[in-house]
Structure formats: C-alpha cells, structure tokens
C-alpha cells in the first residue's frame, strides 16, 4: 500500500476573538485534518489552490481552537 502525502498551506487565519494561541490552533487543525481524512479520504483535498476562502465558525460547545480549525478546514475543502 502506498502512502500519499498531502500538503495543506494555510497562510493566515483571521479570528475576531481573543484567546487563540498558535499551538492550540495547530493541534486543533492537525486533529481536524486527521479526522477529515479518515472520514472522506484524500479526494476531499483535491481541488487546487485558492487565493482566499471564507467559512463561518460553527456555534458549538467545542473550544475556540477546535471551532476555528473546523471553519478553516471547511474553507479549504468546500
């Protein structure tokens, strides 16, 4: 079985709420990507590059980094 490599570059995440640390966001993004890959496979990330993508942050009981990661992932896979 061959392994595939996915390179996801997010230049900037803009959040209008305080309390988001780079480490917390990095960890949340990695977890969200791993979950997304497990559920949908690599095909979900095929689609090229975008200059800008926007997504609404979900309203949920999850921690802020998890919600930001969810919105960022939605923006790059929609």
PDB file of C-alpha atoms in Angstrom:
ATOM      1  CA  UNK A   1       0.000   0.000   0.000  1.00  0.00           C
ATOM      2  CA  UNK A   2       1.465   3.341  -0.997  1.00  0.00           C
ATOM      3  CA  UNK A   3       1.179   6.347   1.212  1.00  0.00           C
ATOM      4  CA  UNK A   4       0.043   9.671  -0.125  1.00  0.00           C
ATOM      5  CA  UNK A   5       1.330  12.997   1.055  1.00  0.00           C
ATOM      6  CA  UNK A   6      -0.949  15.974   1.395  1.00  0.00           C
ATOM      7  CA  UNK A   7       0.461  19.447   1.775  1.00  0.00           C
ATOM      8  CA  UNK A   8      -2.034  21.931   3.161  1.00  0.00           C
ATOM      9  CA  UNK A   9      -0.838  25.500   3.458  1.00  0.00           C
ATOM     10  CA  UNK A  10      -2.939  27.992   5.325  1.00  0.00           C
ATOM     11  CA  UNK A  11      -1.286  31.357   5.064  1.00  0.00           C
ATOM     12  CA  UNK A  12      -3.423  33.140   7.621  1.00  0.00           C
ATOM     13  CA  UNK A  13      -6.388  32.517   9.876  1.00  0.00           C
ATOM     14  CA  UNK A  14      -8.188  35.681  10.950  1.00  0.00           C
ATOM     15  CA  UNK A  15     -10.299  35.410  14.097  1.00  0.00           C
ATOM     16  CA  UNK A  16     -12.068  38.311  15.755  1.00  0.00           C
ATOM     17  CA  UNK A  17     -11.976  36.697  19.193  1.00  0.00           C
ATOM     18  CA  UNK A  18      -9.080  36.756  21.665  1.00  0.00           C
ATOM     19  CA  UNK A  19      -7.681  33.670  23.324  1.00  0.00           C
ATOM     20  CA  UNK A  20      -6.406  31.679  20.362  1.00  0.00           C
ATOM     21  CA  UNK A  21      -2.798  30.516  20.686  1.00  0.00           C
ATOM     22  CA  UNK A  22      -0.775  29.260  17.701  1.00  0.00           C
ATOM     23  CA  UNK A  23      -0.046  25.925  19.398  1.00  0.00           C
ATOM     24  CA  UNK A  24      -3.690  25.299  20.248  1.00  0.00           C
ATOM     25  CA  UNK A  25      -4.737  26.133  16.691  1.00  0.00           C
ATOM     26  CA  UNK A  26      -2.011  23.921  15.206  1.00  0.00           C
ATOM     27  CA  UNK A  27      -3.080  20.972  17.350  1.00  0.00           C
ATOM     28  CA  UNK A  28      -6.751  21.505  16.502  1.00  0.00           C
ATOM     29  CA  UNK A  29      -6.007  21.792  12.762  1.00  0.00           C
ATOM     30  CA  UNK A  30      -3.983  18.586  12.788  1.00  0.00           C
ATOM     31  CA  UNK A  31      -6.769  16.726  14.600  1.00  0.00           C
ATOM     32  CA  UNK A  32      -9.431  18.094  12.242  1.00  0.00           C
ATOM     33  CA  UNK A  33      -7.404  17.113   9.178  1.00  0.00           C
ATOM     34  CA  UNK A  34      -6.777  13.599  10.503  1.00  0.00           C
ATOM     35  CA  UNK A  35     -10.493  13.144  11.211  1.00  0.00           C
ATOM     36  CA  UNK A  36     -11.442  14.528   7.796  1.00  0.00           C
ATOM     37  CA  UNK A  37      -9.009  12.198   6.035  1.00  0.00           C
ATOM     38  CA  UNK A  38     -10.291   9.200   7.972  1.00  0.00           C
ATOM     39  CA  UNK A  39     -13.886  10.022   7.042  1.00  0.00           C
ATOM     40  CA  UNK A  40     -13.501  11.173   3.420  1.00  0.00           C
ATOM     41  CA  UNK A  41     -10.068  10.176   2.185  1.00  0.00           C
ATOM     42  CA  UNK A  42      -7.600  12.220   0.189  1.00  0.00           C
ATOM     43  CA  UNK A  43     -10.098  13.090  -2.557  1.00  0.00           C
ATOM     44  CA  UNK A  44     -11.594  15.760  -0.272  1.00  0.00           C
ATOM     45  CA  UNK A  45      -8.410  17.816  -0.613  1.00  0.00           C
ATOM     46  CA  UNK A  46      -8.066  17.662  -4.384  1.00  0.00           C
ATOM     47  CA  UNK A  47      -9.008  20.918  -5.973  1.00  0.00           C
ATOM     48  CA  UNK A  48      -6.035  23.177  -6.438  1.00  0.00           C
ATOM     49  CA  UNK A  49      -5.201  26.478  -4.848  1.00  0.00           C
ATOM     50  CA  UNK A  50      -7.326  29.387  -3.744  1.00  0.00           C
ATOM     51  CA  UNK A  51      -6.272  32.928  -3.056  1.00  0.00           C
ATOM     52  CA  UNK A  52      -8.904  33.371  -0.344  1.00  0.00           C
ATOM     53  CA  UNK A  53     -11.513  31.141   1.244  1.00  0.00           C
ATOM     54  CA  UNK A  54     -14.045  32.038   3.906  1.00  0.00           C
ATOM     55  CA  UNK A  55     -16.144  29.905   6.239  1.00  0.00           C
ATOM     56  CA  UNK A  56     -18.296  30.664   9.253  1.00  0.00           C
ATOM     57  CA  UNK A  57     -17.067  29.374  12.575  1.00  0.00           C
ATOM     58  CA  UNK A  58     -19.566  26.867  13.969  1.00  0.00           C
ATOM     59  CA  UNK A  59     -21.506  27.722  17.102  1.00  0.00           C
ATOM     60  CA  UNK A  60     -20.840  24.807  19.382  1.00  0.00           C
ATOM     61  CA  UNK A  61     -19.655  23.891  22.830  1.00  0.00           C
ATOM     62  CA  UNK A  62     -16.218  22.979  21.447  1.00  0.00           C
ATOM     63  CA  UNK A  63     -13.184  25.013  22.446  1.00  0.00           C
ATOM     64  CA  UNK A  64     -12.282  28.032  20.307  1.00  0.00           C
ATOM     65  CA  UNK A  65      -9.284  26.366  18.577  1.00  0.00           C
ATOM     66  CA  UNK A  66     -11.465  23.404  17.576  1.00  0.00           C
ATOM     67  CA  UNK A  67     -14.135  25.676  16.102  1.00  0.00           C
ATOM     68  CA  UNK A  68     -11.549  27.754  14.216  1.00  0.00           C
ATOM     69  CA  UNK A  69      -9.918  24.582  12.865  1.00  0.00           C
ATOM     70  CA  UNK A  70     -13.309  23.322  11.738  1.00  0.00           C
ATOM     71  CA  UNK A  71     -14.023  26.562   9.867  1.00  0.00           C
ATOM     72  CA  UNK A  72     -10.551  26.607   8.280  1.00  0.00           C
ATOM     73  CA  UNK A  73     -10.908  23.030   7.098  1.00  0.00           C
ATOM     74  CA  UNK A  74     -14.366  23.736   5.726  1.00  0.00           C
ATOM     75  CA  UNK A  75     -12.989  26.720   3.818  1.00  0.00           C
ATOM     76  CA  UNK A  76     -10.259  24.701   2.093  1.00  0.00           C
ATOM     77  CA  UNK A  77     -12.388  21.643   1.309  1.00  0.00           C
ATOM     78  CA  UNK A  78     -15.590  23.340   0.112  1.00  0.00           C
TER      79      UNK A  78
END
